[in-house]
JSON list of C-alpha atoms and ligand atoms in Angstrom, two decimals:
[
{"chain": "G", "resi": 1399, "resn": "UNK", "atom": "CA", "xyz": [-23.26, -34.53, -78.25]},
{"chain": "G", "resi": 1400, "resn": "UNK", "atom": "CA", "xyz": [-24.56, -32.11, -75.64]},
{"chain": "G", "resi": 1401, "resn": "UNK", "atom": "CA", "xyz": [-27.88, -33.15, -74.12]},
{"chain": "G", "resi": 1402, "resn": "UNK", "atom": "CA", "xyz": [-27.94, -31.00, -70.97]},
{"chain": "G", "resi": 1403, "resn": "UNK", "atom": "CA", "xyz": [-26.95, -27.59, -69.70]},
{"chain": "G", "resi": 1404, "resn": "UNK", "atom": "CA", "xyz": [-25.99, -27.20, -66.03]},
{"chain": "G", "resi": 1405, "resn": "UNK", "atom": "CA", "xyz": [-26.09, -23.62, -64.80]},
{"chain": "G", "resi": 1406, "resn": "UNK", "atom": "CA", "xyz": [-24.16, -22.26, -61.87]},
{"chain": "G", "resi": 1407, "resn": "UNK", "atom": "CA", "xyz": [-26.51, -20.01, -59.87]},
{"chain": "G", "resi": 1408, "resn": "UNK", "atom": "CA", "xyz": [-24.68, -17.06, -58.21]},
{"chain": "G", "resi": 1409, "resn": "UNK", "atom": "CA", "xyz": [-23.35, -14.80, -60.97]},
{"chain": "G", "resi": 1410, "resn": "UNK", "atom": "CA", "xyz": [-24.86, -16.84, -63.83]},
{"chain": "G", "resi": 1411, "resn": "UNK", "atom": "CA", "xyz": [-28.62, -16.94, -63.21]},
{"chain": "G", "resi": 1412, "resn": "UNK", "atom": "CA", "xyz": [-28.87, -14.23, -60.57]},
{"chain": "G", "resi": 1413, "resn": "UNK", "atom": "CA", "xyz": [-26.78, -11.30, -59.37]},
{"chain": "G", "resi": 1414, "resn": "UNK", "atom": "CA", "xyz": [-26.29, -12.40, -55.76]},
{"chain": "G", "resi": 1415, "resn": "UNK", "atom": "CA", "xyz": [-22.52, -11.79, -55.96]},
{"chain": "G", "resi": 1416, "resn": "UNK", "atom": "CA", "xyz": [-22.83, -8.23, -54.75]},
{"chain": "G", "resi": 1417, "resn": "UNK", "atom": "CA", "xyz": [-24.79, -9.41, -51.69]},
{"chain": "G", "resi": 1418, "resn": "UNK", "atom": "CA", "xyz": [-22.10, -12.02, -50.90]},
{"chain": "G", "resi": 1419, "resn": "UNK", "atom": "CA", "xyz": [-19.50, -9.24, -51.12]},
{"chain": "G", "resi": 1420, "resn": "UNK", "atom": "CA", "xyz": [-21.44, -6.85, -48.89]},
{"chain": "G", "resi": 1421, "resn": "UNK", "atom": "CA", "xyz": [-22.04, -9.54, -46.26]},
{"chain": "G", "resi": 1422, "resn": "UNK", "atom": "CA", "xyz": [-18.39, -10.65, -46.14]},
{"chain": "G", "resi": 1423, "resn": "UNK", "atom": "CA", "xyz": [-17.29, -7.01, -46.07]},
{"chain": "G", "resi": 1424, "resn": "UNK", "atom": "CA", "xyz": [-19.47, -6.34, -43.05]},
{"chain": "G", "resi": 1425, "resn": "UNK", "atom": "CA", "xyz": [-18.05, -9.35, -41.20]},
{"chain": "G", "resi": 1426, "resn": "UNK", "atom": "CA", "xyz": [-14.51, -8.29, -42.19]},
{"chain": "G", "resi": 1427, "resn": "UNK", "atom": "CA", "xyz": [-15.11, -4.81, -40.79]},
{"chain": "G", "resi": 1428, "resn": "UNK", "atom": "CA", "xyz": [-16.05, -6.26, -37.40]},
{"chain": "G", "resi": 1429, "resn": "UNK", "atom": "CA", "xyz": [-12.79, -8.24, -37.43]},
{"chain": "G", "resi": 1430, "resn": "UNK", "atom": "CA", "xyz": [-10.74, -5.19, -38.47]},
{"chain": "G", "resi": 1431, "resn": "UNK", "atom": "CA", "xyz": [-9.92, -6.79, -41.83]},
{"chain": "G", "resi": 1432, "resn": "UNK", "atom": "CA", "xyz": [-9.66, -4.77, -45.01]},
{"chain": "G", "resi": 1433, "resn": "UNK", "atom": "CA", "xyz": [-11.58, -6.85, -47.54]},
{"chain": "G", "resi": 1434, "resn": "UNK", "atom": "CA", "xyz": [-11.47, -6.02, -51.25]},
{"chain": "G", "resi": 1435, "resn": "UNK", "atom": "CA", "xyz": [-13.41, -7.07, -54.35]},
{"chain": "G", "resi": 1436, "resn": "UNK", "atom": "CA", "xyz": [-10.28, -8.89, -55.45]},
{"chain": "G", "resi": 1437, "resn": "UNK", "atom": "CA", "xyz": [-10.39, -11.00, -52.26]},
{"chain": "G", "resi": 1438, "resn": "UNK", "atom": "CA", "xyz": [-14.08, -11.56, -52.90]},
{"chain": "G", "resi": 1439, "resn": "UNK", "atom": "CA", "xyz": [-13.44, -12.85, -56.42]},
{"chain": "G", "resi": 1440, "resn": "UNK", "atom": "CA", "xyz": [-11.40, -15.72, -54.90]},
{"chain": "G", "resi": 1441, "resn": "UNK", "atom": "CA", "xyz": [-14.51, -16.80, -52.98]},
{"chain": "G", "resi": 1442, "resn": "UNK", "atom": "CA", "xyz": [-16.50, -17.38, -56.18]},
{"chain": "G", "resi": 1443, "resn": "UNK", "atom": "CA", "xyz": [-17.79, -20.92, -56.47]},
{"chain": "G", "resi": 1444, "resn": "UNK", "atom": "CA", "xyz": [-16.28, -22.21, -53.24]},
{"chain": "G", "resi": 1445, "resn": "UNK", "atom": "CA", "xyz": [-18.20, -23.19, -50.10]},
{"chain": "G", "resi": 1446, "resn": "UNK", "atom": "CA", "xyz": [-19.14, -20.84, -47.26]},
{"chain": "G", "resi": 1447, "resn": "UNK", "atom": "CA", "xyz": [-16.44, -22.20, -44.90]},
{"chain": "G", "resi": 1448, "resn": "UNK", "atom": "CA", "xyz": [-13.76, -22.08, -47.62]},
{"chain": "G", "resi": 1449, "resn": "UNK", "atom": "CA", "xyz": [-14.84, -18.52, -48.41]},
{"chain": "G", "resi": 1450, "resn": "UNK", "atom": "CA", "xyz": [-14.34, -17.67, -44.73]},
{"chain": "G", "resi": 1451, "resn": "UNK", "atom": "CA", "xyz": [-10.79, -19.06, -44.92]},
{"chain": "G", "resi": 1452, "resn": "UNK", "atom": "CA", "xyz": [-10.07, -16.71, -47.86]},
{"chain": "G", "resi": 1453, "resn": "UNK", "atom": "CA", "xyz": [-11.17, -13.80, -45.66]},
{"chain": "G", "resi": 1454, "resn": "UNK", "atom": "CA", "xyz": [-9.18, -14.99, -42.62]},
{"chain": "G", "resi": 1455, "resn": "UNK", "atom": "CA", "xyz": [-5.99, -15.18, -44.70]},
{"chain": "G", "resi": 1456, "resn": "UNK", "atom": "CA", "xyz": [-5.99, -11.41, -44.29]},
{"chain": "G", "resi": 1457, "resn": "UNK", "atom": "CA", "xyz": [-5.50, -11.48, -40.51]},
{"chain": "G", "resi": 1458, "resn": "UNK", "atom": "CA", "xyz": [-2.86, -12.81, -38.14]},
{"chain": "G", "resi": 1459, "resn": "UNK", "atom": "CA", "xyz": [-5.56, -13.65, -35.59]},
{"chain": "G", "resi": 1460, "resn": "UNK", "atom": "CA", "xyz": [-6.37, -17.31, -35.05]},
{"chain": "G", "resi": 1461, "resn": "UNK", "atom": "CA", "xyz": [-9.80, -18.72, -34.30]},
{"chain": "G", "resi": 1462, "resn": "UNK", "atom": "CA", "xyz": [-11.25, -21.98, -33.01]},
{"chain": "G", "resi": 1463, "resn": "UNK", "atom": "CA", "xyz": [-13.59, -24.07, -35.15]},
{"chain": "G", "resi": 1464, "resn": "UNK", "atom": "CA", "xyz": [-16.58, -22.93, -33.12]},
{"chain": "G", "resi": 1465, "resn": "UNK", "atom": "CA", "xyz": [-15.61, -19.29, -33.60]},
{"chain": "G", "resi": 1466, "resn": "UNK", "atom": "CA", "xyz": [-15.30, -19.87, -37.35]},
{"chain": "G", "resi": 1467, "resn": "UNK", "atom": "CA", "xyz": [-18.69, -21.55, -37.47]},
{"chain": "G", "resi": 1468, "resn": "UNK", "atom": "CA", "xyz": [-20.19, -18.58, -35.63]},
{"chain": "G", "resi": 1469, "resn": "UNK", "atom": "CA", "xyz": [-18.58, -16.17, -38.11]},
{"chain": "G", "resi": 1470, "resn": "UNK", "atom": "CA", "xyz": [-19.91, -18.10, -41.11]},
{"chain": "G", "resi": 1471, "resn": "UNK", "atom": "CA", "xyz": [-23.34, -18.13, -39.47]},
{"chain": "G", "resi": 1472, "resn": "UNK", "atom": "CA", "xyz": [-23.14, -14.38, -38.93]},
{"chain": "G", "resi": 1473, "resn": "UNK", "atom": "CA", "xyz": [-22.15, -13.74, -42.56]},
{"chain": "G", "resi": 1474, "resn": "UNK", "atom": "CA", "xyz": [-25.00, -15.94, -43.69]},
{"chain": "G", "resi": 1475, "resn": "UNK", "atom": "CA", "xyz": [-27.52, -14.08, -41.59]},
{"chain": "G", "resi": 1476, "resn": "UNK", "atom": "CA", "xyz": [-26.39, -10.73, -43.06]},
{"chain": "G", "resi": 1477, "resn": "UNK", "atom": "CA", "xyz": [-26.53, -12.35, -46.52]},
{"chain": "G", "resi": 1478, "resn": "UNK", "atom": "CA", "xyz": [-30.02, -13.79, -45.92]},
{"chain": "G", "resi": 1479, "resn": "UNK", "atom": "CA", "xyz": [-31.29, -10.33, -44.95]},
{"chain": "G", "resi": 1480, "resn": "UNK", "atom": "CA", "xyz": [-29.92, -8.99, -48.23]},
{"chain": "G", "resi": 1481, "resn": "UNK", "atom": "CA", "xyz": [-31.40, -11.94, -50.16]},
{"chain": "G", "resi": 1482, "resn": "UNK", "atom": "CA", "xyz": [-34.81, -10.99, -48.83]},
{"chain": "G", "resi": 1483, "resn": "UNK", "atom": "CA", "xyz": [-34.77, -8.14, -51.38]},
{"chain": "G", "resi": 1484, "resn": "UNK", "atom": "CA", "xyz": [-34.32, -10.55, -54.28]},
{"chain": "G", "resi": 1485, "resn": "UNK", "atom": "CA", "xyz": [-37.02, -10.71, -56.92]},
{"chain": "G", "resi": 1486, "resn": "UNK", "atom": "CA", "xyz": [-37.33, -12.05, -60.47]},
{"chain": "G", "resi": 1487, "resn": "UNK", "atom": "CA", "xyz": [-35.97, -8.64, -61.60]},
{"chain": "G", "resi": 1488, "resn": "UNK", "atom": "CA", "xyz": [-32.52, -9.72, -60.47]},
{"chain": "G", "resi": 1489, "resn": "UNK", "atom": "CA", "xyz": [-32.38, -12.63, -62.90]},
{"chain": "G", "resi": 1490, "resn": "UNK", "atom": "CA", "xyz": [-29.36, -11.76, -65.05]},
{"chain": "G", "resi": 1491, "resn": "UNK", "atom": "CA", "xyz": [-29.96, -10.52, -68.62]},
{"chain": "G", "resi": 1492, "resn": "UNK", "atom": "CA", "xyz": [-30.08, -13.36, -71.12]},
{"chain": "G", "resi": 1493, "resn": "UNK", "atom": "CA", "xyz": [-30.20, -16.17, -68.56]},
{"chain": "G", "resi": 1494, "resn": "UNK", "atom": "CA", "xyz": [-33.82, -17.13, -69.12]},
{"chain": "G", "resi": 1495, "resn": "UNK", "atom": "CA", "xyz": [-33.59, -16.76, -72.91]},
{"chain": "G", "resi": 1496, "resn": "UNK", "atom": "CA", "xyz": [-30.56, -19.04, -72.90]},
{"chain": "G", "resi": 1497, "resn": "UNK", "atom": "CA", "xyz": [-32.39, -21.61, -70.75]},
{"chain": "G", "resi": 1498, "resn": "UNK", "atom": "CA", "xyz": [-35.53, -21.40, -72.92]},
{"chain": "G", "resi": 1499, "resn": "UNK", "atom": "CA", "xyz": [-33.53, -21.81, -76.11]},
{"chain": "G", "resi": 1500, "resn": "UNK", "atom": "CA", "xyz": [-31.80, -24.84, -74.55]},
{"chain": "G", "resi": 1501, "resn": "UNK", "atom": "CA", "xyz": [-35.16, -26.41, -73.78]},
{"chain": "G", "resi": 1502, "resn": "UNK", "atom": "CA", "xyz": [-36.46, -25.74, -77.30]},
{"chain": "G", "resi": 1503, "resn": "UNK", "atom": "CA", "xyz": [-33.44, -27.60, -78.67]},
{"chain": "G", "resi": 1504, "resn": "UNK", "atom": "CA", "xyz": [-34.48, -30.58, -76.52]},
{"chain": "G", "resi": 1505, "resn": "UNK", "atom": "CA", "xyz": [-31.75, -30.14, -73.91]},
{"chain": "G", "resi": 1506, "resn": "UNK", "atom": "CA", "xyz": [-32.37, -30.76, -70.22]},
{"chain": "G", "resi": 1507, "resn": "UNK", "atom": "CA", "xyz": [-31.51, -27.95, -67.84]},
{"chain": "G", "resi": 1508, "resn": "UNK", "atom": "CA", "xyz": [-30.23, -28.04, -64.26]},
{"chain": "G", "resi": 1509, "resn": "UNK", "atom": "CA", "xyz": [-28.67, -25.90, -61.55]},
{"chain": "G", "resi": 1510, "resn": "UNK", "atom": "CA", "xyz": [-25.32, -26.90, -60.02]},
{"chain": "G", "resi": 1511, "resn": "UNK", "atom": "CA", "xyz": [-24.41, -24.51, -57.21]},
{"chain": "G", "resi": 1512, "resn": "UNK", "atom": "CA", "xyz": [-22.17, -24.61, -54.12]},
{"chain": "G", "resi": 1513, "resn": "UNK", "atom": "CA", "xyz": [-24.69, -22.47, -52.28]},
{"chain": "G", "resi": 1514, "resn": "UNK", "atom": "CA", "xyz": [-26.76, -23.90, -49.46]},
{"chain": "G", "resi": 1515, "resn": "UNK", "atom": "CA", "xyz": [-29.12, -20.97, -50.02]},
{"chain": "G", "resi": 1516, "resn": "UNK", "atom": "CA", "xyz": [-30.03, -22.26, -53.50]},
{"chain": "G", "resi": 1517, "resn": "UNK", "atom": "CA", "xyz": [-33.63, -23.32, -52.66]},
{"chain": "G", "resi": 1518, "resn": "UNK", "atom": "CA", "xyz": [-34.30, -19.95, -51.01]},
{"chain": "G", "resi": 1519, "resn": "UNK", "atom": "CA", "xyz": [-32.79, -17.99, -53.93]},
{"chain": "G", "resi": 1520, "resn": "UNK", "atom": "CA", "xyz": [-34.71, -19.99, -56.55]},
{"chain": "G", "resi": 1521, "resn": "UNK", "atom": "CA", "xyz": [-37.91, -19.34, -54.62]},
{"chain": "G", "resi": 1522, "resn": "UNK", "atom": "CA", "xyz": [-37.25, -15.59, -54.41]},
{"chain": "G", "resi": 1523, "resn": "UNK", "atom": "CA", "xyz": [-36.67, -15.34, -58.17]},
{"chain": "G", "resi": 1524, "resn": "UNK", "atom": "CA", "xyz": [-39.68, -17.52, -59.00]},
{"chain": "G", "resi": 1525, "resn": "UNK", "atom": "CA", "xyz": [-37.70, -20.44, -60.45]},
{"chain": "G", "resi": 1526, "resn": "UNK", "atom": "CA", "xyz": [-38.25, -23.15, -57.80]},
{"chain": "G", "resi": 1527, "resn": "UNK", "atom": "CA", "xyz": [-39.92, -25.52, -60.26]},
{"chain": "G", "resi": 1528, "resn": "UNK", "atom": "CA", "xyz": [-38.26, -24.30, -63.42]},
{"chain": "G", "resi": 1529, "resn": "UNK", "atom": "CA", "xyz": [-35.26, -26.63, -63.79]},
{"chain": "G", "resi": 1530, "resn": "UNK", "atom": "CA", "xyz": [-35.30, -30.37, -64.54]},
{"chain": "G", "resi": 1531, "resn": "UNK", "atom": "CA", "xyz": [-32.90, -30.92, -61.63]},
{"chain": "G", "resi": 1532, "resn": "UNK", "atom": "CA", "xyz": [-31.13, -28.96, -58.90]},
{"chain": "G", "resi": 1533, "resn": "UNK", "atom": "CA", "xyz": [-27.93, -29.96, -57.10]},
{"chain": "G", "resi": 1534, "resn": "UNK", "atom": "CA", "xyz": [-26.59, -27.55, -54.49]},
{"chain": "G", "resi": 1535, "resn": "UNK", "atom": "CA", "xyz": [-24.46, -26.99, -51.41]},
{"chain": "G", "resi": 1536, "resn": "UNK", "atom": "CA", "xyz": [-26.85, -29.08, -49.33]},
{"chain": "G", "resi": 1537, "resn": "UNK", "atom": "CA", "xyz": [-26.10, -32.17, -51.44]},
{"chain": "G", "resi": 1538, "resn": "UNK", "atom": "CA", "xyz": [-22.32, -32.18, -51.37]},
{"chain": "G", "resi": 1539, "resn": "UNK", "atom": "CA", "xyz": [-19.34, -32.93, -49.14]},
{"chain": "G", "resi": 1540, "resn": "UNK", "atom": "CA", "xyz": [-16.79, -31.33, -51.50]},
{"chain": "G", "resi": 1541, "resn": "UNK", "atom": "CA", "xyz": [-17.28, -27.94, -53.07]},
{"chain": "G", "resi": 1542, "resn": "UNK", "atom": "CA", "xyz": [-16.04, -26.72, -56.49]},
{"chain": "G", "resi": 1543, "resn": "UNK", "atom": "CA", "xyz": [-13.35, -27.18, -57.89]},
{"chain": "G", "resi": 1544, "resn": "UNK", "atom": "CA", "xyz": [-14.39, -30.73, -57.00]},
{"chain": "G", "resi": 1545, "resn": "UNK", "atom": "CA", "xyz": [-16.92, -31.90, -59.63]},
{"chain": "G", "resi": 1546, "resn": "UNK", "atom": "CA", "xyz": [-19.32, -33.47, -57.10]},
{"chain": "G", "resi": 1547, "resn": "UNK", "atom": "CA", "xyz": [-22.16, -30.96, -57.47]},
{"chain": "G", "resi": 1548, "resn": "UNK", "atom": "CA", "xyz": [-22.14, -31.20, -61.28]},
{"chain": "G", "resi": 1549, "resn": "UNK", "atom": "CA", "xyz": [-21.94, -35.01, -61.22]},
{"chain": "G", "resi": 1550, "resn": "UNK", "atom": "CA", "xyz": [-24.98, -35.12, -58.93]},
{"chain": "G", "resi": 1551, "resn": "UNK", "atom": "CA", "xyz": [-26.84, -32.76, -61.28]},
{"chain": "G", "resi": 1552, "resn": "UNK", "atom": "CA", "xyz": [-25.98, -35.00, -64.27]},
{"chain": "G", "resi": 1553, "resn": "UNK", "atom": "CA", "xyz": [-27.10, -38.08, -62.36]},
{"chain": "G", "resi": 1554, "resn": "UNK", "atom": "CA", "xyz": [-30.42, -36.41, -61.48]},
{"chain": "G", "resi": 1555, "resn": "UNK", "atom": "CA", "xyz": [-30.89, -35.53, -65.15]},
{"chain": "G", "resi": 1556, "resn": "UNK", "atom": "CA", "xyz": [-29.95, -39.11, -66.10]},
{"chain": "G", "resi": 1557, "resn": "UNK", "atom": "CA", "xyz": [-27.31, -37.92, -68.60]},
{"chain": "G", "resi": 1558, "resn": "UNK", "atom": "CA", "xyz": [-23.62, -38.78, -68.92]},
{"chain": "G", "resi": 1559, "resn": "UNK", "atom": "CA", "xyz": [-21.07, -36.11, -67.82]},
{"chain": "G", "resi": 1560, "resn": "UNK", "atom": "CA", "xyz": [-19.62, -35.97, -71.35]},
{"chain": "G", "resi": 1561, "resn": "UNK", "atom": "CA", "xyz": [-23.04, -34.78, -72.60]},
{"chain": "G", "resi": 1562, "resn": "UNK", "atom": "CA", "xyz": [-23.16, -31.79, -70.23]},
{"chain": "G", "resi": 1563, "resn": "UNK", "atom": "CA", "xyz": [-22.30, -28.16, -70.84]},
{"chain": "G", "resi": 1564, "resn": "UNK", "atom": "CA", "xyz": [-21.65, -26.29, -67.59]},
{"chain": "G", "resi": 1565, "resn": "UNK", "atom": "CA", "xyz": [-22.18, -22.51, -67.51]},
{"chain": "G", "resi": 1566, "resn": "UNK", "atom": "CA", "xyz": [-19.87, -20.87, -64.95]},
{"chain": "G", "resi": 1567, "resn": "UNK", "atom": "CA", "xyz": [-18.58, -17.48, -63.82]},
{"chain": "G", "resi": 1568, "resn": "UNK", "atom": "CA", "xyz": [-15.97, -18.87, -61.40]},
{"chain": "G", "resi": 1569, "resn": "UNK", "atom": "CA", "xyz": [-12.54, -20.38, -62.08]},
{"chain": "G", "resi": 1570, "resn": "UNK", "atom": "CA", "xyz": [-13.32, -23.04, -59.47]},
{"chain": "G", "resi": 1571, "resn": "UNK", "atom": "CA", "xyz": [-16.49, -23.89, -61.39]},
{"chain": "G", "resi": 1572, "resn": "UNK", "atom": "CA", "xyz": [-14.70, -24.23, -64.73]},
{"chain": "G", "resi": 1573, "resn": "UNK", "atom": "CA", "xyz": [-12.18, -26.52, -63.03]},
{"chain": "G", "resi": 1574, "resn": "UNK", "atom": "CA", "xyz": [-15.01, -28.57, -61.50]},
{"chain": "G", "resi": 1575, "resn": "UNK", "atom": "CA", "xyz": [-16.71, -28.99, -64.87]},
{"chain": "G", "resi": 1576, "resn": "UNK", "atom": "CA", "xyz": [-13.50, -30.16, -66.53]},
{"chain": "G", "resi": 1577, "resn": "UNK", "atom": "CA", "xyz": [-12.63, -32.47, -63.61]},
{"chain": "G", "resi": 1578, "resn": "UNK", "atom": "CA", "xyz": [-16.07, -34.02, -64.07]},
{"chain": "G", "resi": 1579, "resn": "UNK", "atom": "CA", "xyz": [-15.47, -34.64, -67.79]},
{"chain": "G", "resi": 1580, "resn": "UNK", "atom": "CA", "xyz": [-17.93, -31.95, -68.90]},
{"chain": "G", "resi": 1581, "resn": "UNK", "atom": "CA", "xyz": [-17.74, -29.02, -71.30]},
{"chain": "G", "resi": 1582, "resn": "UNK", "atom": "CA", "xyz": [-17.41, -25.55, -69.77]},
{"chain": "G", "resi": 1583, "resn": "UNK", "atom": "CA", "xyz": [-18.76, -22.20, -70.94]},
{"chain": "G", "resi": 1584, "resn": "UNK", "atom": "CA", "xyz": [-16.85, -19.56, -68.94]},
{"chain": "G", "resi": 1585, "resn": "UNK", "atom": "CA", "xyz": [-18.51, -16.21, -68.33]},
{"chain": "G", "resi": 1586, "resn": "UNK", "atom": "CA", "xyz": [-17.24, -12.88, -67.02]},
{"chain": "G", "resi": 1587, "resn": "UNK", "atom": "CA", "xyz": [-14.51, -13.30, -64.39]},
{"chain": "G", "resi": 1588, "resn": "UNK", "atom": "CA", "xyz": [-13.84, -16.90, -65.48]},
{"chain": "G", "resi": 1589, "resn": "UNK", "atom": "CA", "xyz": [-13.46, -15.98, -69.15]},
{"chain": "G", "resi": 1590, "resn": "UNK", "atom": "CA", "xyz": [-9.68, -16.08, -68.99]},
{"chain": "G", "resi": 1591, "resn": "UNK", "atom": "CA", "xyz": [-9.56, -19.62, -67.59]},
{"chain": "G", "resi": 1592, "resn": "UNK", "atom": "CA", "xyz": [-7.43, -21.71, -69.97]},
{"chain": "G", "resi": 1593, "resn": "UNK", "atom": "CA", "xyz": [-9.53, -24.83, -69.36]},
{"chain": "G", "resi": 1594, "resn": "UNK", "atom": "CA", "xyz": [-12.77, -23.33, -70.73]},
{"chain": "G", "resi": 1595, "resn": "UNK", "atom": "CA", "xyz": [-14.19, -24.76, -73.95]},
{"chain": "G", "resi": 1596, "resn": "UNK", "atom": "CA", "xyz": [-16.29, -21.67, -74.71]},
{"chain": "G", "resi": 1597, "resn": "UNK", "atom": "CA", "xyz": [-16.14, -18.07, -73.48]},
{"chain": "G", "resi": 1598, "resn": "UNK", "atom": "CA", "xyz": [-18.47, -15.07, -73.31]},
{"chain": "G", "resi": 1599, "resn": "UNK", "atom": "CA", "xyz": [-18.87, -11.89, -71.27]},
{"chain": "G", "resi": 1600, "resn": "UNK", "atom": "CA", "xyz": [-22.35, -12.92, -70.12]},
{"chain": "G", "resi": 1601, "resn": "UNK", "atom": "CA", "xyz": [-25.43, -14.82, -71.30]},
{"chain": "G", "resi": 1602, "resn": "UNK", "atom": "CA", "xyz": [-26.89, -11.64, -72.78]},
{"chain": "G", "resi": 1603, "resn": "UNK", "atom": "CA", "xyz": [-27.72, -12.15, -76.46]},
{"chain": "G", "resi": 1604, "resn": "UNK", "atom": "CA", "xyz": [-25.86, -15.47, -76.43]},
{"chain": "G", "resi": 1605, "resn": "UNK", "atom": "CA", "xyz": [-27.25, -18.29, -78.56]},
{"chain": "G", "resi": 1606, "resn": "UNK", "atom": "CA", "xyz": [-26.82, -21.87, -77.35]},
{"chain": "G", "resi": 1607, "resn": "UNK", "atom": "CA", "xyz": [-27.40, -23.11, -80.89]},
{"chain": "G", "resi": 1608, "resn": "UNK", "atom": "CA", "xyz": [-24.43, -21.07, -82.11]},
{"chain": "G", "resi": 1609, "resn": "UNK", "atom": "CA", "xyz": [-22.23, -22.26, -79.22]},
{"chain": "G", "resi": 1610, "resn": "UNK", "atom": "CA", "xyz": [-23.05, -25.90, -79.91]},
{"chain": "G", "resi": 1611, "resn": "UNK", "atom": "CA", "xyz": [-21.98, -25.41, -83.53]},
{"chain": "G", "resi": 1612, "resn": "UNK", "atom": "CA", "xyz": [-18.68, -23.98, -82.22]},
{"chain": "G", "resi": 1613, "resn": "UNK", "atom": "CA", "xyz": [-18.18, -27.08, -80.07]},
{"chain": "G", "resi": 1614, "resn": "UNK", "atom": "CA", "xyz": [-18.65, -29.14, -83.25]},
{"chain": "Q", "resi": 2169, "resn": "BG6", "atom": "C1", "xyz": [-21.35, -19.93, -54.43]},
{"chain": "Q", "resi": 2169, "resn": "BG6", "atom": "C2", "xyz": [-20.73, -18.56, -54.37]},
{"chain": "Q", "resi": 2169, "resn": "BG6", "atom": "O1", "xyz": [-22.37, -19.96, -55.39]},
{"chain": "Q", "resi": 2169, "resn": "BG6", "atom": "O2", "xyz": [-21.90, -20.28, -53.16]},
{"chain": "Q", "resi": 2169, "resn": "BG6", "atom": "C3", "xyz": [-19.67, -18.54, -53.25]},
{"chain": "Q", "resi": 2169, "resn": "BG6", "atom": "O3", "xyz": [-20.10, -18.28, -55.61]},
{"chain": "Q", "resi": 2169, "resn": "BG6", "atom": "C4", "xyz": [-20.33, -18.94, -51.93]},
{"chain": "Q", "resi": 2169, "resn": "BG6", "atom": "O4", "xyz": [-19.11, -17.26, -53.17]},
{"chain": "Q", "resi": 2169, "resn": "BG6", "atom": "C5", "xyz": [-20.97, -20.32, -52.08]},
{"chain": "Q", "resi": 2169, "resn": "BG6", "atom": "O5", "xyz": [-19.36, -18.97, -50.89]},
{"chain": "Q", "resi": 2169, "resn": "BG6", "atom": "C6", "xyz": [-21.68, -20.78, -50.81]},
{"chain": "Q", "resi": 2169, "resn": "BG6", "atom": "O6", "xyz": [-22.82, -20.00, -50.62]},
{"chain": "Q", "resi": 2169, "resn": "BG6", "atom": "P1", "xyz": [-23.79, -20.08, -49.36]},
{"chain": "Q", "resi": 2169, "resn": "BG6", "atom": "O7", "xyz": [-25.03, -19.39, -49.88]},
{"chain": "Q", "resi": 2169, "resn": "BG6", "atom": "O8", "xyz": [-24.02, -21.53, -49.07]},
{"chain": "Q", "resi": 2169, "resn": "BG6", "atom": "O9", "xyz": [-23.13, -19.37, -48.25]},
{"chain": "Q", "resi": 2170, "resn": "MG", "atom": "MG1", "xyz": [-20.98, -18.33, -59.66]}
]
């Protein structure tokens, strides 16, 4: 029986994906790298440093660890400037309804995100105190597809992994949920992932009650 819903943040609750893309694209331009949306989609769900490695696959140049750290820092500062524009208007359609409906059914709700900017983003969209628990990139040593962030979220909610439904838009996130022994609702880009238990284009007009019936 499902007793908790764990939401990914970027691309599920809020549309920060475009800002990630713009910030990586700007860094790529400085390095003379042609960076596409397809490359960007492989960065979904994975940590900042792993995302940088995806970008650097596109160049023959080699860099020291310190240089890589400086690049990631630079991307993050471009990204933070873009995040400054965030407001509750950028909460994705259906996300709050889905969370509210979950609560009304007696489910606990949490965020499980690889992003170290999670507290800042939640503040900008007015949801700092909204969830029963938050686990994010600041809590973990291993990013999705490792299940660590979701397991920490479940622990903070005091529920067993098998009682959790994870909502994800990234293949890495669906894999993390399954590796953690949880159910996975795959949205958008992750919809084709064979490991998903449930699939939808987005949370818009989606009913948790109906999905739970589907899970049986
Ligand atoms: C995830 C994004 O939510 O957070 C990834 O899907 C991103 O693309 C990761 O790399 C880390 O984000 P941040 O904010 O810590 O750089
Ligand atoms: Mg995501």
